[in-house]
Amino acid sequence: EVRLLASGGGLVQPGGSLRLSCAASGFSFSSYAMTWVRQAPGKGLEWVSTITDTGGSTFYADSVKGRFTISRDNSKNTLFLQMNGLRAEDAAVYHCAKGSGWYIWGQGTLVTVSS
Amino acid sequence: EIVMTQSPATLSVSPGERATLSCRASQSVGSNLAWYQQKPGQAPRVVIYAASTRATGIPARFSGSGSGTEFTLTISSLQSEDFAVYYCQQYNNWPRAFGQGTKVEIK
């Protein structure tokens, strides 16, 4: 069974930074691309970023390009999202997901951006 | 970038009836389209991928059709557990894009 557990969310001031982690199990992590998708409270789904299986290629939404960095540690079956320069509009539940096309989702972690 | 548009925004259906949800892409995405179901407080779950392939564990009452720019998710006989929000998503191009969702509610 695929299990994806995101962590690292919390309250941060505008302009601040946060690093999200996603612990994966139940599949061969190093063989799959991984993705972050976010959902603002009461809103729809927004694709954020994807990283290929080796980490050799990364893709970003325009809304986060230059501020967020996706990475992975295949030796620890863990996905990361470094978020810098956070804005109020970045507040959301951040889900990690298996795949680069269609996704298998994990439970998310809540990021709140407020002063 | 591709824009995904779902209709209707809300669909009121009685249990046992058929529900038909639509998704339109602003340009062709081939068959690279997925449908997700999301219930309150839960992560989304894939229902259909490759436009018409049911995901593992999804009941046969769910079916997907379409290609190019027009797609449909049909739930043949709604059960109580099917009332949820459904999103379509294209994965033919970067950036990936989701529709705004269709809420299927009890009539």
Coordinates of N, CA, C and O in Angstrom, one line a residue, chain B residues 10-84:
Chain B
T10 N -22.1 22.6 -9.5 CA -22.8 21.7 -8.6 C -23.8 20.9 -9.3 O -24.5 21.4 -10.2
L11 N -23.9 19.6 -8.9 CA -24.8 18.7 -9.5 C -25.6 18.0 -8.4 O -25.1 17.4 -7.5
S12 N -26.9 18.3 -8.4 CA -27.8 17.7 -7.4 C -28.5 16.4 -7.9 O -29.2 16.5 -8.9
V13 N -28.2 15.3 -7.3 CA -28.7 14.0 -7.8 C -29.2 13.2 -6.7 O -28.7 13.2 -5.6
S14 N -30.3 12.4 -7.0 CA -30.8 11.5 -6.0 C -30.1 10.2 -6.0 O -29.6 9.8 -7.1
P15 N -29.9 9.6 -4.8 CA -29.3 8.3 -4.8 C -29.9 7.3 -5.8 O -31.2 7.3 -5.9
G16 N -29.1 6.6 -6.5 CA -29.6 5.6 -7.5 C -29.7 6.2 -8.9 O -29.8 5.5 -9.9
E17 N -29.6 7.5 -9.0 CA -29.7 8.2 -10.3 C -28.3 8.2 -11.0 O -27.3 8.0 -10.3
R18 N -28.3 8.6 -12.2 CA -27.0 8.8 -13.0 C -26.5 10.2 -12.8 O -27.3 11.1 -12.9
A19 N -25.2 10.3 -12.7 CA -24.6 11.6 -12.7 C -23.6 11.7 -13.9 O -22.8 10.8 -14.1
T20 N -23.6 12.8 -14.6 CA -22.7 13.1 -15.7 C -22.0 14.4 -15.5 O -22.6 15.4 -15.4
L21 N -20.7 14.3 -15.4 CA -19.8 15.5 -15.1 C -19.0 15.7 -16.4 O -18.5 14.8 -17.0
S22 N -18.8 17.0 -16.7 CA -18.1 17.4 -17.9 C -16.8 18.1 -17.6 O -16.7 18.8 -16.6
C23 N -15.8 17.9 -18.5 CA -14.5 18.6 -18.3 C -14.1 19.0 -19.7 O -14.1 18.1 -20.6
R24 N -13.7 20.2 -19.9 CA -13.2 20.7 -21.2 C -11.8 21.3 -21.1 O -11.6 22.1 -20.2
A25 N -11.0 20.9 -22.0 CA -9.6 21.5 -22.1 C -9.5 22.6 -23.1 O -10.2 22.5 -24.2
S26 N -8.7 23.6 -22.9 CA -8.6 24.7 -23.8 C -7.8 24.4 -25.1 O -7.9 25.1 -26.0
Q27 N -7.1 23.3 -25.0 CA -6.5 22.7 -26.2 C -6.4 21.2 -26.0 O -6.5 20.7 -24.8
S28 N -6.1 20.5 -27.0 CA -6.1 19.0 -26.9 C -5.1 18.5 -25.9 O -3.9 18.9 -25.8
V29 N -5.5 17.5 -25.1 CA -4.7 16.8 -24.1 C -4.6 15.4 -24.5 O -4.1 14.5 -23.7
G30 N -5.1 15.0 -25.6 CA -5.1 13.6 -26.0 C -6.0 12.8 -25.1 O -7.1 13.2 -24.8
S31 N -5.5 11.7 -24.5 CA -6.2 11.0 -23.5 C -5.5 11.1 -22.1 O -5.8 10.3 -21.2
N32 N -4.7 12.1 -22.0 CA -3.9 12.3 -20.7 C -4.8 13.1 -19.7 O -4.4 14.3 -19.4
L33 N -5.8 12.5 -19.3 CA -6.7 13.1 -18.4 C -7.1 12.2 -17.2 O -7.4 11.0 -17.4
A34 N -7.1 12.7 -16.0 CA -7.5 12.0 -14.8 C -8.7 12.7 -14.1 O -8.9 13.9 -14.3
W35 N -9.4 11.9 -13.4 CA -10.5 12.4 -12.6 C -10.2 11.9 -11.1 O -9.8 10.8 -10.9
Y36 N -10.5 12.9 -10.2 CA -10.2 12.6 -8.8 C -11.5 12.9 -8.0 O -12.3 13.8 -8.3
Q37 N -11.7 12.1 -6.9 CA -12.8 12.3 -6.0 C -12.2 12.8 -4.7 O -11.2 12.3 -4.2
Q38 N -12.8 13.9 -4.1 CA -12.4 14.4 -2.8 C -13.6 14.5 -1.9 O -14.5 15.3 -2.2
K39 N -13.5 13.9 -0.7 CA -14.5 14.1 0.3 C -13.9 15.1 1.4 O -12.7 15.2 1.5
P40 N -14.8 15.7 2.1 CA -14.3 16.7 3.1 C -13.3 16.2 4.1 O -13.5 15.1 4.6
G41 N -12.2 16.9 4.2 CA -11.2 16.5 5.2 C -10.2 15.4 4.7 O -9.4 15.0 5.4
Q42 N -10.4 15.0 3.5 CA -9.6 13.9 2.9 C -8.8 14.3 1.7 O -9.1 15.3 1.1
A43 N -7.7 13.6 1.5 CA -7.0 13.8 0.3 C -7.7 13.3 -0.9 O -8.6 12.4 -0.8
P44 N -7.5 13.9 -2.1 CA -8.1 13.4 -3.3 C -7.7 11.9 -3.6 O -6.7 11.5 -3.1
R45 N -8.6 11.2 -4.3 CA -8.3 9.8 -4.7 C -8.6 9.7 -6.2 O -9.6 10.2 -6.7
V46 N -7.6 9.1 -6.9 CA -7.8 9.0 -8.3 C -9.0 8.0 -8.6 O -9.0 6.9 -8.0
V47 N -9.8 8.3 -9.5 CA -11.0 7.5 -9.9 C -10.7 6.9 -11.3 O -10.9 5.8 -11.6
I48 N -10.3 7.8 -12.2 CA -10.1 7.5 -13.6 C -8.8 8.1 -14.1 O -8.4 9.2 -13.7
Y49 N -8.0 7.4 -14.9 CA -6.8 7.9 -15.5 C -6.8 7.5 -17.0 O -7.6 6.6 -17.4
A50 N -6.0 8.1 -17.8 CA -5.9 7.9 -19.2 C -7.3 8.0 -19.8 O -7.7 7.2 -20.7
A51 N -8.1 8.9 -19.3 CA -9.4 9.3 -19.7 C -10.5 8.3 -19.5 O -11.7 8.7 -19.2
S52 N -10.2 7.0 -19.5 CA -11.2 6.0 -19.4 C -10.8 4.7 -18.5 O -11.6 3.8 -18.5
T53 N -9.7 4.7 -17.9 CA -9.2 3.6 -17.2 C -9.6 3.8 -15.7 O -9.1 4.7 -15.1
R54 N -10.3 2.8 -15.2 CA -10.7 2.9 -13.7 C -9.5 2.6 -12.9 O -8.7 1.6 -13.2
A55 N -9.2 3.4 -11.9 CA -8.1 3.1 -10.9 C -8.4 1.9 -10.1 O -9.6 1.4 -10.0
T56 N -7.4 1.3 -9.5 CA -7.6 0.1 -8.6 C -8.6 0.4 -7.5 O -8.5 1.4 -6.8
G57 N -9.5 -0.5 -7.4 CA -10.5 -0.4 -6.3 C -11.7 0.4 -6.6 O -12.6 0.5 -5.8
I58 N -11.8 1.0 -7.8 CA -12.9 1.9 -8.1 C -14.0 1.1 -8.7 O -13.8 0.3 -9.7
P59 N -15.2 1.2 -8.2 CA -16.4 0.4 -8.7 C -16.7 0.6 -10.2 O -16.4 1.7 -10.7
A60 N -17.3 -0.4 -10.8 CA -17.6 -0.3 -12.2 C -18.7 0.7 -12.5 O -18.8 1.0 -13.7
R61 N -19.4 1.2 -11.5 CA -20.4 2.3 -11.8 C -19.7 3.6 -12.3 O -20.4 4.5 -12.8
F62 N -18.4 3.7 -12.1 CA -17.7 4.9 -12.6 C -17.1 4.6 -13.9 O -16.5 3.6 -14.2
S63 N -17.3 5.5 -14.9 CA -16.8 5.4 -16.2 C -16.3 6.7 -16.7 O -17.0 7.8 -16.4
G64 N -15.3 6.7 -17.5 CA -14.8 7.9 -18.1 C -14.7 7.8 -19.6 O -14.5 6.7 -20.2
S65 N -14.9 8.9 -20.3 CA -14.9 8.9 -21.8 C -14.4 10.2 -22.3 O -14.3 11.2 -21.5
G66 N -14.1 10.2 -23.6 CA -13.6 11.4 -24.2 C -12.1 11.4 -24.6 O -11.4 10.5 -24.2
S67 N -11.8 12.3 -25.4 CA -10.4 12.5 -25.8 C -10.3 13.9 -26.5 O -11.3 14.5 -26.9
G68 N -9.0 14.4 -26.5 CA -8.9 15.7 -27.1 C -9.2 16.8 -26.2 O -8.4 17.1 -25.3
T69 N -10.3 17.4 -26.3 CA -10.7 18.5 -25.4 C -12.0 18.3 -24.6 O -12.3 19.1 -23.8
E70 N -12.7 17.2 -24.9 CA -14.0 17.0 -24.2 C -14.0 15.7 -23.5 O -13.8 14.6 -24.1
F71 N -14.3 15.7 -22.2 CA -14.3 14.5 -21.4 C -15.5 14.5 -20.5 O -16.1 15.5 -20.1
T72 N -15.9 13.2 -20.1 CA -17.0 13.0 -19.3 C -16.7 11.9 -18.3 O -16.1 10.9 -18.6
L73 N -17.2 12.2 -17.0 CA -17.2 11.2 -16.0 C -18.6 10.9 -15.7 O -19.4 11.8 -15.4
T74 N -19.0 9.6 -15.8 CA -20.3 9.2 -15.5 C -20.3 8.2 -14.3 O -19.5 7.3 -14.2
I75 N -21.3 8.5 -13.4 CA -21.5 7.6 -12.3 C -22.9 7.0 -12.5 O -23.9 7.8 -12.5
S76 N -23.0 5.7 -12.8 CA -24.2 5.2 -13.4 C -25.4 5.1 -12.4 O -26.5 5.4 -12.7
S77 N -25.1 4.9 -11.1 CA -26.1 4.8 -10.1 C -25.5 5.3 -8.8 O -24.8 4.5 -8.1
L78 N -25.8 6.5 -8.4 CA -25.1 7.1 -7.3 C -25.4 6.4 -6.0 O -26.5 6.2 -5.6
Q79 N -24.3 6.1 -5.3 CA -24.4 5.6 -3.9 C -24.0 6.7 -2.9 O -23.4 7.7 -3.3
S80 N -24.4 6.5 -1.7 CA -24.2 7.5 -0.7 C -22.7 7.9 -0.6 O -22.4 9.1 -0.4
E81 N -21.8 7.0 -0.8 CA -20.4 7.3 -0.6 C -19.8 8.0 -1.8 O -18.7 8.4 -1.8
D82 N -20.6 8.2 -2.9 CA -20.1 8.9 -4.1 C -20.3 10.4 -4.0 O -19.8 11.2 -4.9
F83 N -21.1 10.9 -3.0 CA -21.3 12.3 -2.9 C -20.0 13.0 -2.4 O -19.5 12.7 -1.4
A84 N -19.5 13.9 -3.3 CA -18.1 14.4 -3.1 C -17.9 15.5 -4.2 O -18.7 15.8 -5.0

